[in-house]
Amino acid sequence: MKIDKLTKAAVAALEDIKGRDIAVFDVKRMTSLFDTIIIASADSARQTKALSNNVQEKLKALGAKVYGVEGEQTGEWVLIDLGSVVVHVMQPAIRQYYNLEELWAPPARKVAPERKTASVRKKASAGTTRRRAKAAAA
């Protein structure tokens, strides 16, 4: 199954059971373990488990393989491994504490300070040379 289809199906399954604050990250350039991470919030352990079960059922029905599930016993944070897509379903306090969005978000681009171009540097050094010559002649 293609990654885009897998991602869309997982997000739809989370939305079916009222998963909140769903975030999708393309992490192909950050790791070779998987291509996409989906993070969603649930209000209770019961909803976390329900979201996890719904994702698993919907994707198995589409022919996707679920490689593993972790954390269903406690229901605070459930990880569903779909191979190239990993789904995290977390309660808000756990999500805020671990802050996976900051970990997997693309780095902010820094704006480099303006540099003088070579022609500007040449003009500036030429002016300095002329002033030195005048000072030496005087």
PDB file of C-alpha atoms in Angstrom:
ATOM      1  CA  MET A   1       0.000   0.000   0.000  1.00  0.00           C
ATOM      2  CA  LYS A   2       1.315   3.459  -0.879  1.00  0.00           C
ATOM      3  CA  ILE A   3       2.345   5.795   1.927  1.00  0.00           C
ATOM      4  CA  ASP A   4      -0.133   8.521   0.951  1.00  0.00           C
ATOM      5  CA  LYS A   5      -3.056   6.111   0.986  1.00  0.00           C
ATOM      6  CA  LEU A   6      -1.878   4.602   4.278  1.00  0.00           C
ATOM      7  CA  THR A   7      -1.549   8.051   5.854  1.00  0.00           C
ATOM      8  CA  LYS A   8      -4.967   9.222   4.657  1.00  0.00           C
ATOM      9  CA  ALA A   9      -6.631   6.040   5.895  1.00  0.00           C
ATOM     10  CA  ALA A  10      -4.986   6.342   9.325  1.00  0.00           C
ATOM     11  CA  VAL A  11      -6.017  10.007   9.665  1.00  0.00           C
ATOM     12  CA  ALA A  12      -9.580   9.146   8.599  1.00  0.00           C
ATOM     13  CA  ALA A  13      -9.712   6.349  11.193  1.00  0.00           C
ATOM     14  CA  LEU A  14      -8.554   8.781  13.881  1.00  0.00           C
ATOM     15  CA  GLU A  15     -11.142  11.357  12.823  1.00  0.00           C
ATOM     16  CA  ASP A  16     -13.915   8.705  12.953  1.00  0.00           C
ATOM     17  CA  ILE A  17     -13.487   8.340  16.722  1.00  0.00           C
ATOM     18  CA  LYS A  18     -12.977  12.084  17.339  1.00  0.00           C
ATOM     19  CA  GLY A  19      -9.180  12.109  17.605  1.00  0.00           C
ATOM     20  CA  ARG A  20      -8.042  15.681  18.262  1.00  0.00           C
ATOM     21  CA  ASP A  21      -5.093  17.807  17.169  1.00  0.00           C
ATOM     22  CA  ILE A  22      -4.000  15.385  14.454  1.00  0.00           C
ATOM     23  CA  ALA A  23      -0.556  16.236  13.105  1.00  0.00           C
ATOM     24  CA  VAL A  24       1.204  14.537  10.186  1.00  0.00           C
ATOM     25  CA  PHE A  25       4.989  14.803   9.706  1.00  0.00           C
ATOM     26  CA  ASP A  26       7.009  13.719   6.698  1.00  0.00           C
ATOM     27  CA  VAL A  27      10.262  12.462   8.241  1.00  0.00           C
ATOM     28  CA  LYS A  28      11.881  10.762   5.237  1.00  0.00           C
ATOM     29  CA  ARG A  29      14.918  13.034   5.448  1.00  0.00           C
ATOM     30  CA  MET A  30      15.330  12.596   9.212  1.00  0.00           C
ATOM     31  CA  THR A  31      15.273   8.809   9.571  1.00  0.00           C
ATOM     32  CA  SER A  32      15.362   5.715   7.436  1.00  0.00           C
ATOM     33  CA  LEU A  33      13.120   3.749   9.820  1.00  0.00           C
ATOM     34  CA  PHE A  34       9.817   5.190   8.595  1.00  0.00           C
ATOM     35  CA  ASP A  35       8.508   7.922   6.296  1.00  0.00           C
ATOM     36  CA  THR A  36       5.567   9.483   8.130  1.00  0.00           C
ATOM     37  CA  ILE A  37       4.565  10.107  11.726  1.00  0.00           C
ATOM     38  CA  ILE A  38       0.983  10.814  12.749  1.00  0.00           C
ATOM     39  CA  ILE A  39       0.268  12.205  16.221  1.00  0.00           C
ATOM     40  CA  ALA A  40      -3.231  12.516  17.679  1.00  0.00           C
ATOM     41  CA  SER A  41      -4.707  13.325  21.083  1.00  0.00           C
ATOM     42  CA  ALA A  42      -7.411  11.469  22.982  1.00  0.00           C
ATOM     43  CA  ASP A  43      -9.295  12.655  26.066  1.00  0.00           C
ATOM     44  CA  SER A  44      -9.097   9.432  28.072  1.00  0.00           C
ATOM     45  CA  ALA A  45      -7.440   6.020  28.213  1.00  0.00           C
ATOM     46  CA  ARG A  46     -10.647   4.523  26.870  1.00  0.00           C
ATOM     47  CA  GLN A  47     -10.645   6.840  23.837  1.00  0.00           C
ATOM     48  CA  THR A  48      -6.934   6.208  23.254  1.00  0.00           C
ATOM     49  CA  LYS A  49      -7.588   2.479  23.078  1.00  0.00           C
ATOM     50  CA  ALA A  50     -10.645   3.005  20.849  1.00  0.00           C
ATOM     51  CA  LEU A  51      -8.633   5.165  18.446  1.00  0.00           C
ATOM     52  CA  SER A  52      -5.884   2.561  18.327  1.00  0.00           C
ATOM     53  CA  ASN A  53      -8.332  -0.251  17.649  1.00  0.00           C
ATOM     54  CA  ASN A  54     -10.112   1.741  14.937  1.00  0.00           C
ATOM     55  CA  VAL A  55      -6.849   2.548  13.148  1.00  0.00           C
ATOM     56  CA  GLN A  56      -5.829  -1.112  13.250  1.00  0.00           C
ATOM     57  CA  GLU A  57      -9.202  -2.403  12.031  1.00  0.00           C
ATOM     58  CA  LYS A  58      -9.564   0.134   9.192  1.00  0.00           C
ATOM     59  CA  LEU A  59      -6.044  -0.416   7.892  1.00  0.00           C
ATOM     60  CA  LYS A  60      -6.229  -4.204   8.114  1.00  0.00           C
ATOM     61  CA  ALA A  61      -9.481  -3.999   6.131  1.00  0.00           C
ATOM     62  CA  LEU A  62      -7.566  -2.092   3.425  1.00  0.00           C
ATOM     63  CA  GLY A  63      -4.902  -4.795   3.330  1.00  0.00           C
ATOM     64  CA  ALA A  64      -2.220  -2.956   5.312  1.00  0.00           C
ATOM     65  CA  LYS A  65      -0.097  -4.827   7.807  1.00  0.00           C
ATOM     66  CA  VAL A  66       0.117  -3.744  11.445  1.00  0.00           C
ATOM     67  CA  TYR A  67       3.644  -4.625  12.551  1.00  0.00           C
ATOM     68  CA  GLY A  68       3.184  -3.842  16.207  1.00  0.00           C
ATOM     69  CA  VAL A  69       1.232  -1.992  18.871  1.00  0.00           C
ATOM     70  CA  GLU A  70       2.669  -0.691  22.136  1.00  0.00           C
ATOM     71  CA  GLY A  71       1.039   0.909  25.167  1.00  0.00           C
ATOM     72  CA  GLU A  72      -2.519  -0.386  24.908  1.00  0.00           C
ATOM     73  CA  GLN A  73      -2.458  -1.677  28.492  1.00  0.00           C
ATOM     74  CA  THR A  74      -2.188   1.768  30.089  1.00  0.00           C
ATOM     75  CA  GLY A  75      -3.843   3.796  27.351  1.00  0.00           C
ATOM     76  CA  GLU A  76      -1.821   6.956  28.006  1.00  0.00           C
ATOM     77  CA  TRP A  77       0.269   6.626  24.843  1.00  0.00           C
ATOM     78  CA  VAL A  78      -0.343   4.023  22.154  1.00  0.00           C
ATOM     79  CA  LEU A  79       2.065   3.557  19.260  1.00  0.00           C
ATOM     80  CA  ILE A  80       0.877   1.751  16.130  1.00  0.00           C
ATOM     81  CA  ASP A  81       3.628   0.607  13.751  1.00  0.00           C
ATOM     82  CA  LEU A  82       2.390   0.365  10.169  1.00  0.00           C
ATOM     83  CA  GLY A  83       5.838   0.034   8.634  1.00  0.00           C
ATOM     84  CA  SER A  84       6.437   3.250   6.739  1.00  0.00           C
ATOM     85  CA  VAL A  85       3.883   5.089   8.904  1.00  0.00           C
ATOM     86  CA  VAL A  86       3.928   5.289  12.710  1.00  0.00           C
ATOM     87  CA  VAL A  87       0.845   6.510  14.584  1.00  0.00           C
ATOM     88  CA  HIS A  88       1.052   7.943  18.107  1.00  0.00           C
ATOM     89  CA  VAL A  89      -2.200   8.338  20.056  1.00  0.00           C
ATOM     90  CA  MET A  90      -1.572  10.228  23.278  1.00  0.00           C
ATOM     91  CA  GLN A  91      -3.433  11.854  26.128  1.00  0.00           C
ATOM     92  CA  PRO A  92      -2.842  15.633  26.218  1.00  0.00           C
ATOM     93  CA  ALA A  93      -0.592  15.666  29.315  1.00  0.00           C
ATOM     94  CA  ILE A  94       1.663  12.960  27.863  1.00  0.00           C
ATOM     95  CA  ARG A  95       1.721  14.670  24.474  1.00  0.00           C
ATOM     96  CA  GLN A  96       2.702  17.980  26.020  1.00  0.00           C
ATOM     97  CA  TYR A  97       5.395  16.384  28.195  1.00  0.00           C
ATOM     98  CA  TYR A  98       7.148  14.451  25.392  1.00  0.00           C
ATOM     99  CA  ASN A  99       6.516  17.150  22.746  1.00  0.00           C
ATOM    100  CA  LEU A 100       7.074  14.914  19.720  1.00  0.00           C
ATOM    101  CA  GLU A 101       6.037  17.734  17.393  1.00  0.00           C
ATOM    102  CA  GLU A 102       9.177  19.661  18.279  1.00  0.00           C
ATOM    103  CA  LEU A 103      11.318  16.564  17.861  1.00  0.00           C
ATOM    104  CA  TRP A 104      10.021  15.647  14.402  1.00  0.00           C
ATOM    105  CA  ALA A 105       9.112  19.057  12.960  1.00  0.00           C
ATOM    106  CA  PRO A 106      11.408  20.283  10.199  1.00  0.00           C
ATOM    107  CA  PRO A 107      14.065  22.674  11.489  1.00  0.00           C
ATOM    108  CA  ALA A 108      13.295  26.361  11.202  1.00  0.00           C
ATOM    109  CA  ARG A 109      15.256  28.052   8.469  1.00  0.00           C
ATOM    110  CA  LYS A 110      17.690  30.652   9.682  1.00  0.00           C
ATOM    111  CA  VAL A 111      18.114  33.744   7.595  1.00  0.00           C
ATOM    112  CA  ALA A 112      21.787  34.407   6.976  1.00  0.00           C
ATOM    113  CA  PRO A 113      22.984  37.961   7.531  1.00  0.00           C
ATOM    114  CA  GLU A 114      23.662  39.921   4.369  1.00  0.00           C
ATOM    115  CA  ARG A 115      27.182  39.554   3.100  1.00  0.00           C
ATOM    116  CA  LYS A 116      29.026  42.076   1.060  1.00  0.00           C
ATOM    117  CA  THR A 117      29.491  40.890  -2.462  1.00  0.00           C
ATOM    118  CA  ALA A 118      32.942  40.661  -3.997  1.00  0.00           C
ATOM    119  CA  SER A 119      32.405  43.812  -6.110  1.00  0.00           C
ATOM    120  CA  VAL A 120      31.421  45.833  -3.029  1.00  0.00           C
ATOM    121  CA  ARG A 121      34.537  44.581  -1.197  1.00  0.00           C
ATOM    122  CA  LYS A 122      36.766  45.514  -4.141  1.00  0.00           C
ATOM    123  CA  LYS A 123      35.316  49.042  -4.253  1.00  0.00           C
ATOM    124  CA  ALA A 124      35.746  49.426  -0.505  1.00  0.00           C
ATOM    125  CA  SER A 125      39.367  48.250  -0.575  1.00  0.00           C
ATOM    126  CA  ALA A 126      40.111  50.495  -3.581  1.00  0.00           C
ATOM    127  CA  GLY A 127      38.868  53.511  -1.619  1.00  0.00           C
ATOM    128  CA  THR A 128      41.063  52.554   1.340  1.00  0.00           C
ATOM    129  CA  THR A 129      44.102  52.246  -0.950  1.00  0.00           C
ATOM    130  CA  ARG A 130      43.493  55.742  -2.401  1.00  0.00           C
ATOM    131  CA  ARG A 131      43.184  57.280   1.068  1.00  0.00           C
ATOM    132  CA  ARG A 132      46.427  55.626   2.184  1.00  0.00           C
ATOM    133  CA  ALA A 133      48.209  56.897  -0.944  1.00  0.00           C
ATOM    134  CA  LYS A 134      46.983  60.458  -0.298  1.00  0.00           C
ATOM    135  CA  ALA A 135      48.017  60.282   3.359  1.00  0.00           C
ATOM    136  CA  ALA A 136      51.492  59.029   2.398  1.00  0.00           C
ATOM    137  CA  ALA A 137      51.918  61.796  -0.225  1.00  0.00           C
ATOM    138  CA  ALA A 138      51.027  64.548   2.233  1.00  0.00           C
TER     139      ALA A 138
END
